[in-house]
Each structure stands twice: as structure tokens, then as C-alpha cells.
CSV table of C-alpha atoms in Angstrom, one decimal:
chain,number,residue,atom,x,y,z
A,71,MET,CA,5.5,-41.0,34.0
A,72,SER,CA,3.8,-42.9,36.8
A,73,LEU,CA,2.3,-41.4,40.0
A,74,ASP,CA,4.8,-43.6,41.8
A,75,VAL,CA,7.6,-41.4,40.5
A,76,ALA,CA,5.9,-38.2,41.6
A,77,GLY,CA,5.3,-39.8,45.1
A,78,LYS,CA,8.9,-40.9,45.4
A,79,TYR,CA,10.2,-37.3,44.8
A,80,ASP,CA,7.5,-35.8,47.0
A,81,ARG,CA,8.9,-37.8,49.9
A,82,ILE,CA,12.4,-36.6,49.4
A,83,ALA,CA,11.7,-33.0,48.4
A,84,ASP,CA,12.6,-31.3,51.7
A,85,GLY,CA,16.3,-30.3,51.5
A,86,PHE,CA,16.7,-32.3,48.3
A,87,ALA,CA,19.5,-30.4,46.7
A,88,GLU,CA,21.5,-29.9,49.8
A,89,ARG,CA,21.3,-33.6,50.8
A,90,SER,CA,21.8,-35.0,47.3
A,91,TRP,CA,24.9,-33.3,45.9
A,92,ALA,CA,28.2,-33.5,47.8
A,93,ASN,CA,29.7,-30.7,45.7
A,94,LEU,CA,26.5,-28.8,45.3
A,95,GLU,CA,27.8,-25.3,44.6
A,96,PHE,CA,30.4,-26.3,42.1
A,97,ASP,CA,28.1,-28.8,40.5
A,98,MET,CA,25.3,-26.3,39.9
A,99,GLN,CA,27.8,-23.6,38.8
A,100,HIS,CA,29.2,-26.1,36.2
A,101,ARG,CA,25.7,-26.9,35.0
A,102,PHE,CA,25.0,-23.2,34.6
A,103,ARG,CA,28.3,-22.6,32.7
A,104,VAL,CA,27.5,-25.5,30.3
A,105,SER,CA,23.9,-24.3,29.8
A,106,THR,CA,24.9,-20.8,28.9
A,107,SER,CA,28.2,-21.3,26.9
A,108,TRP,CA,28.1,-24.7,25.2
A,109,GLY,CA,26.8,-24.0,21.7
A,110,PRO,CA,24.8,-20.8,21.1
A,111,ARG,CA,25.4,-18.6,24.1
A,112,LEU,CA,22.6,-17.5,26.4
A,113,HIS,CA,22.4,-13.9,27.4
A,114,ALA,CA,20.4,-11.9,29.9
A,115,GLU,CA,16.7,-11.8,28.9
A,116,ASP,CA,16.9,-15.1,27.0
A,117,SER,CA,14.4,-17.7,28.2
A,118,VAL,CA,15.2,-21.2,29.6
A,119,LEU,CA,12.9,-24.1,30.4
A,120,GLU,CA,14.3,-26.7,32.8
A,121,LEU,CA,12.7,-30.2,32.8
A,122,GLY,CA,13.0,-31.9,36.1
A,123,CYS,CA,13.8,-28.7,38.0
A,124,GLY,CA,13.6,-30.4,41.4
A,125,ASP,CA,13.6,-27.9,44.3
A,126,GLY,CA,14.8,-25.0,42.2
A,127,PHE,CA,18.5,-24.8,43.2
A,128,LEU,CA,19.8,-24.4,39.7
A,129,ALA,CA,17.0,-21.9,38.9
A,130,GLN,CA,18.6,-19.4,41.2
A,131,LEU,CA,21.7,-19.1,39.0
A,132,PHE,CA,19.6,-18.5,35.8
A,133,VAL,CA,17.6,-15.8,37.6
A,134,GLN,CA,20.7,-14.2,39.1
A,135,HIS,CA,22.0,-13.7,35.6
A,136,ARG,CA,18.7,-12.3,34.4
A,137,LEU,CA,17.5,-15.1,32.3
A,138,ALA,CA,13.7,-15.7,32.0
A,139,TYR,CA,13.4,-19.0,33.8
A,140,ARG,CA,10.6,-21.6,33.8
A,141,GLY,CA,10.9,-25.0,35.6
A,142,LEU,CA,8.8,-28.1,35.3
A,143,ASP,CA,8.7,-31.1,37.6
A,144,VAL,CA,6.4,-34.0,38.1
A,145,SER,CA,6.6,-33.7,41.9
A,146,PRO,CA,4.1,-31.2,43.4
A,147,ARG,CA,6.3,-31.2,46.6
A,148,MET,CA,9.4,-30.4,44.6
A,149,VAL,CA,7.6,-27.5,42.9
A,150,SER,CA,6.5,-26.2,46.3
A,151,MET,CA,10.0,-26.3,47.6
A,152,ALA,CA,11.2,-24.4,44.4
A,153,GLN,CA,8.5,-21.8,44.9
A,154,ARG,CA,9.6,-21.4,48.5
A,155,ARG,CA,13.2,-20.5,47.4
A,156,PHE,CA,11.7,-17.6,45.5
A,157,ALA,CA,9.0,-16.6,47.9
A,158,ALA,CA,10.8,-13.3,48.8
A,159,ARG,CA,11.4,-12.4,45.2
A,160,ASP,CA,9.1,-10.8,42.7
A,161,ASN,CA,8.0,-13.4,40.2
A,162,GLU,CA,11.6,-14.0,39.0
A,163,ALA,CA,10.9,-17.6,38.1
A,164,ARG,CA,7.9,-19.7,37.2
A,165,PHE,CA,7.5,-23.3,38.3
A,166,ASN,CA,4.8,-25.7,37.2
A,167,VAL,CA,3.8,-29.3,38.1
A,168,GLY,CA,3.7,-31.5,35.0
A,169,ASP,CA,4.9,-34.6,33.2
A,170,ALA,CA,7.7,-33.8,30.7
A,171,ALA,CA,6.5,-36.6,28.5
A,172,GLN,CA,3.2,-34.8,27.9
A,173,LEU,CA,4.8,-31.4,27.4
A,174,SER,CA,3.7,-29.1,24.6
A,175,LEU,CA,5.0,-25.5,24.4
A,176,ASN,CA,2.6,-22.7,23.7
A,177,GLU,CA,5.4,-20.1,23.3
A,178,PRO,CA,9.0,-20.2,22.0
A,179,VAL,CA,11.9,-20.6,24.4
A,180,ASP,CA,15.6,-20.0,23.7
A,181,ALA,CA,16.8,-23.2,25.5
A,182,VAL,CA,15.5,-26.4,27.1
A,183,VAL,CA,17.8,-28.1,29.6
A,184,SER,CA,17.4,-31.2,31.8
A,185,TYR,CA,20.0,-32.4,34.4
A,186,MET,CA,17.9,-34.6,36.6
A,187,GLY,CA,17.6,-37.6,34.4
A,188,ALA,CA,14.1,-36.5,33.7
A,189,PHE,CA,14.1,-37.0,30.0
A,190,PHE,CA,15.7,-40.2,28.8
A,191,THR,CA,15.1,-41.9,32.1
A,192,PHE,CA,11.4,-41.3,32.5
A,193,VAL,CA,10.1,-40.3,29.0
A,194,GLU,CA,9.2,-43.7,27.4
A,195,GLU,CA,9.1,-42.3,23.8
A,196,PRO,CA,11.6,-39.4,23.6
A,197,LEU,CA,11.4,-38.9,19.8
A,198,PRO,CA,7.8,-37.6,19.6
A,199,LEU,CA,8.5,-35.2,22.4
A,200,LEU,CA,11.7,-33.9,20.8
A,201,GLN,CA,9.8,-33.4,17.6
A,202,ARG,CA,7.1,-31.4,19.4
A,203,LEU,CA,9.7,-29.3,21.2
A,204,ARG,CA,12.0,-28.6,18.2
A,205,PRO,CA,9.8,-25.9,16.5
A,206,LYS,CA,9.5,-23.9,19.7
A,207,ILE,CA,13.2,-23.9,20.6
A,208,ARG,CA,15.2,-20.9,19.3
A,209,LYS,CA,18.7,-21.9,20.2
A,210,LYS,CA,19.4,-25.3,21.8
A,211,ILE,CA,18.5,-28.2,23.9
A,212,ILE,CA,20.8,-29.9,26.4
A,213,LEU,CA,19.7,-33.2,28.1
A,214,ASP,CA,21.6,-35.6,30.4
A,215,LEU,CA,21.8,-39.3,29.5
A,216,ASN,CA,23.0,-42.4,31.3
A,217,PRO,CA,25.0,-44.0,28.5
A,218,ARG,CA,24.6,-47.4,30.3
A,219,GLY,CA,20.8,-47.0,30.5
A,220,ARG,CA,18.0,-48.2,28.2
A,221,ILE,CA,18.8,-45.7,25.5
A,222,PRO,CA,22.4,-45.7,24.3
A,223,LEU,CA,24.2,-42.6,23.1
A,224,ARG,CA,24.0,-43.5,19.4
A,225,ARG,CA,20.3,-43.9,19.6
A,226,ALA,CA,19.8,-40.7,21.4
A,227,ILE,CA,21.8,-38.9,18.8
A,228,GLU,CA,19.7,-40.5,16.1
A,229,MET,CA,16.6,-39.1,17.9
A,230,PHE,CA,18.0,-35.6,18.0
A,231,ARG,CA,18.8,-35.8,14.3
A,232,ALA,CA,15.4,-37.2,13.4
A,233,ALA,CA,13.7,-34.3,15.4
A,234,GLY,CA,15.6,-31.7,13.3
A,235,PHE,CA,18.4,-30.6,15.6
A,236,VAL,CA,21.8,-29.8,14.1
A,237,ASN,CA,25.4,-29.4,15.5
A,238,ILE,CA,24.7,-32.4,17.8
A,239,ALA,CA,27.4,-33.0,20.3
A,240,TRP,CA,28.0,-34.8,23.6
A,241,ARG,CA,30.3,-34.3,26.6
A,242,PRO,CA,30.7,-36.2,29.9
A,243,PHE,CA,29.7,-34.6,33.2
A,244,PHE,CA,32.5,-35.7,35.6
A,245,ILE,CA,31.4,-33.9,38.8
A,246,PRO,CA,30.6,-36.7,41.3
A,247,MET,CA,27.3,-36.6,43.1
A,248,THR,CA,28.1,-38.4,46.3
A,249,VAL,CA,31.9,-37.9,46.8
A,250,LYS,CA,33.1,-34.6,48.3
A,251,LEU,CA,36.2,-33.3,46.5
A,252,PRO,CA,38.3,-30.2,46.9
A,253,GLY,CA,37.9,-27.3,44.5
A,254,PRO,CA,41.1,-27.9,42.5
A,255,VAL,CA,40.2,-31.5,41.8
A,256,LEU,CA,36.7,-30.5,40.7
A,257,ARG,CA,38.1,-27.9,38.3
A,258,THR,CA,40.5,-30.5,36.9
A,259,LEU,CA,37.7,-33.0,36.4
A,260,SER,CA,35.6,-30.4,34.6
A,261,LEU,CA,38.5,-29.7,32.2
A,262,CYS,CA,38.9,-33.4,31.5
A,263,GLU,CA,35.4,-33.3,30.0
A,264,ASN,CA,36.9,-31.8,26.9
A,265,VAL,CA,39.9,-34.1,26.5
A,266,PRO,CA,39.6,-36.4,23.5
A,267,GLY,CA,40.0,-40.1,24.4
A,268,LEU,CA,40.0,-39.5,28.1
A,269,ARG,CA,36.5,-38.2,28.2
A,270,ALA,CA,34.9,-41.4,27.1
A,271,LEU,CA,36.7,-43.9,29.3
A,272,PRO,CA,35.0,-43.3,32.6
A,273,LEU,CA,31.6,-43.5,31.0
A,274,ARG,CA,32.0,-47.3,30.8
A,275,TRP,CA,31.6,-47.6,34.6
A,276,ARG,CA,29.9,-44.4,35.9
A,277,PHE,CA,29.0,-40.7,35.2
A,278,ASP,CA,26.4,-39.4,32.9
A,279,LEU,CA,26.9,-37.4,29.8
A,280,LEU,CA,25.2,-34.3,28.3
A,281,LEU,CA,23.8,-34.3,24.8
A,282,LYS,CA,23.3,-31.0,22.9
A,283,GLY,CA,21.3,-30.2,19.8
A,284,GLU,CA,21.0,-26.8,18.1
A,285,THR,CA,18.4,-25.2,15.9
A,286,SER,CA,20.8,-23.4,13.6
A,287,ASP,CA,23.9,-24.6,11.7
A,288,GLY,CA,25.9,-21.4,12.5
A,289,ASN,CA,29.3,-21.7,14.2
A,290,HIS,CA,29.2,-21.1,18.0
A,291,GLY,CA,31.8,-21.1,20.7
A,292,THR,CA,31.9,-24.1,23.1
A,293,ALA,CA,32.5,-24.3,26.8
């Protein structure tokens, strides 16, 4: 990932989450629900690594539910903003500056998640990274993907499979980033993410999707 990317996000770090998401609270709650209940469930004391953690807004939900949280972002300013959110707390989250493409885990983690487009957008060679991460992940990985971007869904699924993940599945993420909507509409949109047929249609024009891979072939509940 280039220094230009880090500089870009450094410049917009102040108030990033609050400025960027029109439905911020619902959006982040939905991400948290998906993270913890899609596939193997995450429980208190489980560990989560978020790639592209931004200014740490989502991190607050993981910590509130007593998950051991670590965030990684290429932008030093974003990491500084995230640390500021937790300044009054007692080491409830760890944030580090780093390039996800160069990541190697020294200790196991229950789940890896990324919702900021940090993985398939900025990692030029995703497969080697997935292969490095797989042995250190106990439960699952969830990454967002622009299906109209440089890596199509089919190729991303092939990468997950080649890295050794099982129970691979995808779902759209229909919460709009820039259009403010009332709560009932947002709840309806989130339910549509699981409707066969309907869920794929809007992806032709907009919205991202989430791709999940697990490390065990056991049966798990889904969100």
C-alpha cells in the first residue's frame, strides 16, 4: 500500500466516522451483528482483529461486549484518533499502524474482519496474505468486497478456498453510506440481505458485499 493512501486517510481522520456514514449507529451495529453471529459465533473474551480499523468507531462495540480487540490501519492519524476514543479506558483495545498487505500474525486470533475496503481494494496480492493468516485464525474471516472492482466475487471465493477456508459464503451489505434513512427502512434493507434472488440484484449497480470463510466445517448458525 502506498504512502499516498496513508496520507489521504491522515488528512480526513478528524471526525472520520461521524462525517462519512449517514446511518452511523445502525451501520456499525449491523457490522457488529454480522461479525459476531454470521458463521461461528463470537463470545466475550474471544479475540478480533480488524483490518482498516479507521478511527476506531466499530472497535467500541467489540469492547463493550468484552471481546479482545486489536485494530490495524495504514494511517497513523487514524490510529491516533482511535486511541483517543479509548484514552479514558484501561487498555481495552490495541491499535497499531501497519500495512495489511505485510501482515503476519504472531499469535492466534478468533476472527479477522475488514469493512473499510482495506483488503481487496488495497492488497495487490490477496492470496498470499490469506494463506499467511489462515493458520492463525481459530474461527472465521469476514472481508468486504466491491463486486464491480478489480477482483470479482468468483475469484475472491477461489482465493478463500485456495487458502484453506471452508463454509465460504457471501452476503450483500445494503446499509447506504451517504443517504440518511429512517430506522424501519434500514431494518428492512438489512433483512433483504438474506433474501435469495433479491440480494444479488442491487450489486450490479452499487453496494458492497461481505465474504466469509471459516476454519472448521462444523455447522453454525447464521445472522
